[in-house]
Tab-separated table of C-alpha atoms in Angstrom:
chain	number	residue	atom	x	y	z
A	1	UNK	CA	0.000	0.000	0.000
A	2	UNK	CA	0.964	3.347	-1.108
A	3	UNK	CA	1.010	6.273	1.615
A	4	UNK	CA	0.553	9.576	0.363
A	5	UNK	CA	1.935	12.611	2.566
A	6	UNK	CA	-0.664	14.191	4.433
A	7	UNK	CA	-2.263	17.566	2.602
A	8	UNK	CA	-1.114	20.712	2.978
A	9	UNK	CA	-2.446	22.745	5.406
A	10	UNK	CA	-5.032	25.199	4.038
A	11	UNK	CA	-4.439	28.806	3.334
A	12	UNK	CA	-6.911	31.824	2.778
A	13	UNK	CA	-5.010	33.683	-0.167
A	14	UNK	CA	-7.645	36.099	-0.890
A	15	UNK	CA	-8.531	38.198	2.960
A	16	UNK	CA	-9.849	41.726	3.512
A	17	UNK	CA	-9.428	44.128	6.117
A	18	UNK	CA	-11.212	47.059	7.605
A	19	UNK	CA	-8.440	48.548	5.009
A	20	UNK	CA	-10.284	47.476	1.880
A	21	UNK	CA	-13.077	49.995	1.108
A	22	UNK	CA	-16.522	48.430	1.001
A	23	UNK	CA	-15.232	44.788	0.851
A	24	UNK	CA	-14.224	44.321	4.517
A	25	UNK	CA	-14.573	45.127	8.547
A	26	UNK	CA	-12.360	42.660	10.271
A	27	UNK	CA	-9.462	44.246	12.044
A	28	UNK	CA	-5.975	42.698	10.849
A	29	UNK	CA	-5.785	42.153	14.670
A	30	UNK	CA	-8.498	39.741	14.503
A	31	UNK	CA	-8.025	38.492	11.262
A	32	UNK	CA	-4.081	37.383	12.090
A	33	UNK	CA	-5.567	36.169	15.979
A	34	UNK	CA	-8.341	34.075	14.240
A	35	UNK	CA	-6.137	32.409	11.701
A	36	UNK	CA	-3.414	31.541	14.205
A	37	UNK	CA	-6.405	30.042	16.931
A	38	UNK	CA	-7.337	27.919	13.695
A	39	UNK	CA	-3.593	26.487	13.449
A	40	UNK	CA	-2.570	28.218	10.072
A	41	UNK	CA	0.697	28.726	9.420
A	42	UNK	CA	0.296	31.711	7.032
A	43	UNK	CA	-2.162	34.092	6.120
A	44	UNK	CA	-2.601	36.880	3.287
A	45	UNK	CA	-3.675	39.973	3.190
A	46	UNK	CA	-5.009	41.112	-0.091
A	47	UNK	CA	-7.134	44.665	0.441
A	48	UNK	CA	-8.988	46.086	-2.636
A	49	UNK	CA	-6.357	48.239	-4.800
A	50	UNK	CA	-4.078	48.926	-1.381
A	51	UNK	CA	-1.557	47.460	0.854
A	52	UNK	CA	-1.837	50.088	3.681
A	53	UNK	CA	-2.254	47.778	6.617
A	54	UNK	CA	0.484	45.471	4.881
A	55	UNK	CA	2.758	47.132	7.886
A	56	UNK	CA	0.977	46.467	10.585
A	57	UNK	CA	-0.526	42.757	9.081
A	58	UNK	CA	3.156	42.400	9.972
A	59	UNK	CA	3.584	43.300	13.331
A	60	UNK	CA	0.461	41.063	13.915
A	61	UNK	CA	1.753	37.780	12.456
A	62	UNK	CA	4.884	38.588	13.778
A	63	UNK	CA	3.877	38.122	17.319
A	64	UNK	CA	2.146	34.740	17.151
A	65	UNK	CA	4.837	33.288	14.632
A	66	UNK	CA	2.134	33.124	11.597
A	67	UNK	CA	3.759	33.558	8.145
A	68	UNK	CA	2.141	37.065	6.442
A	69	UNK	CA	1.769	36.445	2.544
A	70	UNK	CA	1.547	40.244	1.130
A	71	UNK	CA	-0.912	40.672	-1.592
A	72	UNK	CA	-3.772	43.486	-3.013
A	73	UNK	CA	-7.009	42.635	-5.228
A	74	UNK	CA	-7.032	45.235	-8.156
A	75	UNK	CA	-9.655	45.882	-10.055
A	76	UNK	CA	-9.285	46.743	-13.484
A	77	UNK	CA	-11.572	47.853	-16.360
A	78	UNK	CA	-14.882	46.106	-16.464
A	79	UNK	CA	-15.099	46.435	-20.420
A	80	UNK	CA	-11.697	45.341	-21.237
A	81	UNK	CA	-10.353	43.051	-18.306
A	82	UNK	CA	-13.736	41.518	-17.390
A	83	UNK	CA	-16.181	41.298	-20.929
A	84	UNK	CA	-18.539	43.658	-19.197
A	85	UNK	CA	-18.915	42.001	-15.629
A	86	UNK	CA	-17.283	43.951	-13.058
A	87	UNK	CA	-17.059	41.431	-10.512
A	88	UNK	CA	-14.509	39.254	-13.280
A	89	UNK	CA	-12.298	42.637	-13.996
A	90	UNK	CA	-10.248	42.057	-10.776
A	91	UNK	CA	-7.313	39.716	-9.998
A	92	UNK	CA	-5.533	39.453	-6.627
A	93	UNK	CA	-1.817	39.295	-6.400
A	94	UNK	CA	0.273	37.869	-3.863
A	95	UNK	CA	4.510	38.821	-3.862
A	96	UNK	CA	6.431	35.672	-4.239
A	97	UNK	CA	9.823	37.363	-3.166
A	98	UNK	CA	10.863	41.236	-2.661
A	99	UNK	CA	10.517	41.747	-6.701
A	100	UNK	CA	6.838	40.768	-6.649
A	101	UNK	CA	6.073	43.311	-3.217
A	102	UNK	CA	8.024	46.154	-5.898
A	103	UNK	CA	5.441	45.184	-8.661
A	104	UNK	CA	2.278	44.890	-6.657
A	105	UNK	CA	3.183	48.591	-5.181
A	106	UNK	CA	4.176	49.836	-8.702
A	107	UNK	CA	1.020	48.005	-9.548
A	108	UNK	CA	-1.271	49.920	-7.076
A	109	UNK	CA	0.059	53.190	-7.925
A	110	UNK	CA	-0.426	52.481	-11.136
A	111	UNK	CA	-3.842	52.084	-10.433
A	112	UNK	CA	-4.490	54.682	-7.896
A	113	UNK	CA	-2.637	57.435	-10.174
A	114	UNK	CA	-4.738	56.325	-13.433
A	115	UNK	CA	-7.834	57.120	-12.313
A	116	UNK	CA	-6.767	60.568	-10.605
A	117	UNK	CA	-6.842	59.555	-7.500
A	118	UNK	CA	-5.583	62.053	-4.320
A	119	UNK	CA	-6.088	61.411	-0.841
A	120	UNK	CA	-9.008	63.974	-0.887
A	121	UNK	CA	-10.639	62.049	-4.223
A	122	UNK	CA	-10.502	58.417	-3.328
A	123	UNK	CA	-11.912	56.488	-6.932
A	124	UNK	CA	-13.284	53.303	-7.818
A	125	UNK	CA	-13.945	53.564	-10.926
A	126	UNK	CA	-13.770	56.577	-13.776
A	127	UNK	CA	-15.099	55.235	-16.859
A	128	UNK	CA	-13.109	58.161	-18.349
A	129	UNK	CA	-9.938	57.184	-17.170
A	130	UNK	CA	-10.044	52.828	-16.386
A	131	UNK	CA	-7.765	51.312	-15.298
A	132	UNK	CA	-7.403	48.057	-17.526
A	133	UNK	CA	-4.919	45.401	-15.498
A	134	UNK	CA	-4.467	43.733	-19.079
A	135	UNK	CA	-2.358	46.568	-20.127
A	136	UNK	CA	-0.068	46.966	-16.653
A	137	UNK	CA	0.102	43.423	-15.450
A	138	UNK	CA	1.621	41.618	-18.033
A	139	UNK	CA	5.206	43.829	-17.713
A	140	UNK	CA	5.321	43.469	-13.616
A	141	UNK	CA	3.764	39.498	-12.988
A	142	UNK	CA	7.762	38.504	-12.572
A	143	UNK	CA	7.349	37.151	-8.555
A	144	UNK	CA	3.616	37.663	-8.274
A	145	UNK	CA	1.149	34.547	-8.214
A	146	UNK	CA	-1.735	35.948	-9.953
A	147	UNK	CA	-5.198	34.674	-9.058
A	148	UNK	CA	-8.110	35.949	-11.072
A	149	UNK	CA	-12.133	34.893	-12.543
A	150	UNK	CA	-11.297	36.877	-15.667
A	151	UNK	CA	-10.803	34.825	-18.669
A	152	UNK	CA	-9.827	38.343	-20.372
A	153	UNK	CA	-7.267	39.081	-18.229
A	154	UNK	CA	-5.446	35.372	-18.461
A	155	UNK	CA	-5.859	35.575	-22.029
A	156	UNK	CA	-4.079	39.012	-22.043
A	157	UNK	CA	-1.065	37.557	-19.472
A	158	UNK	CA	-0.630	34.220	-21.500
A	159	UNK	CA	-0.355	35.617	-25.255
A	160	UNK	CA	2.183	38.310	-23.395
A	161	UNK	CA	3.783	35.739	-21.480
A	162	UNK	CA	4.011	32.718	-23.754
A	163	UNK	CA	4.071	28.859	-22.712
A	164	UNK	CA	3.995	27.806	-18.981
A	165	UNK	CA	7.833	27.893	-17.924
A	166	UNK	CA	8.630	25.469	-14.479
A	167	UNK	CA	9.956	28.813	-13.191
A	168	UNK	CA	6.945	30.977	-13.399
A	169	UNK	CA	5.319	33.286	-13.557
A	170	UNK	CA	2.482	31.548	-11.882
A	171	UNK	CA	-1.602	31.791	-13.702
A	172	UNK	CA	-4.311	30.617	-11.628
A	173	UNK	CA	-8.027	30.540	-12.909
A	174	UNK	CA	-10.366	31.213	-9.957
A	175	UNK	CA	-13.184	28.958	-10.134
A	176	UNK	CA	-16.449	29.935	-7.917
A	177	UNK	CA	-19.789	27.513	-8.050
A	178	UNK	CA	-22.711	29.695	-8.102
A	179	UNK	CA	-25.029	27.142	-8.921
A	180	UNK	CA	-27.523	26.052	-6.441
A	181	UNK	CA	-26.554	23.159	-4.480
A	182	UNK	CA	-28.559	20.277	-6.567
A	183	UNK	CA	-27.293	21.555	-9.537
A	184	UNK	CA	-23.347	21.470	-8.279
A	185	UNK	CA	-24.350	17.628	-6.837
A	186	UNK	CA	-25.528	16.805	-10.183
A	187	UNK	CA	-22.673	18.198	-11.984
A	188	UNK	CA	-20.389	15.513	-10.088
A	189	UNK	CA	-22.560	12.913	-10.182
């Protein structure tokens, strides 16, 4: 009898903060307390288009020896990184190594400064100024995993990036079930 190694442990890769406008409340505090309680050994942080509590996420995982993955979901252009749907024109990004944190903040102030946004005009979105992640990402993935529902978007970073190298850069699809729960039983069935 073969005996496989037991699975890795589970880790959430996609977590917001009170930091990430409209998308979350938790405090990193309890976030980082929860996680570690649960026996995780690492947790992200991946606010919407920021990395401002990436600091003190820090501090926090730092104290009970939990292993802080830095990351930020963008959001791009609903028309050109999404085919229309808004919630598919976003892609969260997680640094690898010190390159990828360099990227994902290049990334966010690419973001942040395309729309013409100031700390007294905070923007989502400007349909006269988008932001489209297709045309940024491709030039700065080198040490970022990138995780994403937008078929657009991994179309754009594959015909920019060419074949799958055993070195990266690393595409992930992100796969969601929306179907009611008969219909998902029936589907595996």
């Amino acid at each position: 009898m073969v005996r496989r190694p037991p699975a890795a442990p589970f880790v959430h890769l996609d977590v917001h903060s009170g930091h990430s406008r409209q998308a979350g409340v938790a405090s990193i505090e309890r976030l980082v307390a929860r996680a570690s309680a649960e026996g995780h050994a690492a947790l992200a942080l991946t606010d919407t288009d920021g990395a401002y509590g990436l600091p003190h996420f820090q501090v926090c995982c730092d104290a009970v020896d939990l292993r802080p993955l830095y990351g930020a979901e963008l959001h791009g252009d609903p028309r050109r990184d999404g085919g229309g749907d808004a919630l598919r024109a976003r892609a969260v990004l997680l640094a690898e190594n010190e390159r990828g944190y360099a990227h994902l903040c290049r990334l966010i102030s690419r973001r942040h400064k395309a729309e013409g946004e100031t700390p007294e005009r905070p923007v989502f979105f400007d349909e006269d100024r988008p932001f489209v992640l297709a045309d940024h990402l491709p030039e700065l993935v080198e040490g970022l995993v990138v995780l994403t529902p937008s078929v657009h978007l991994l179309r754009a970073l594959a015909a920019e990036l060419g074949p799958a190298r055993p070195d990266g850069p690393y595409l992930a699809a992100e796969i969601v079930a929306h179907d009611p729960p008969e219909v998902r039983a029936a589907l595996v069935a």
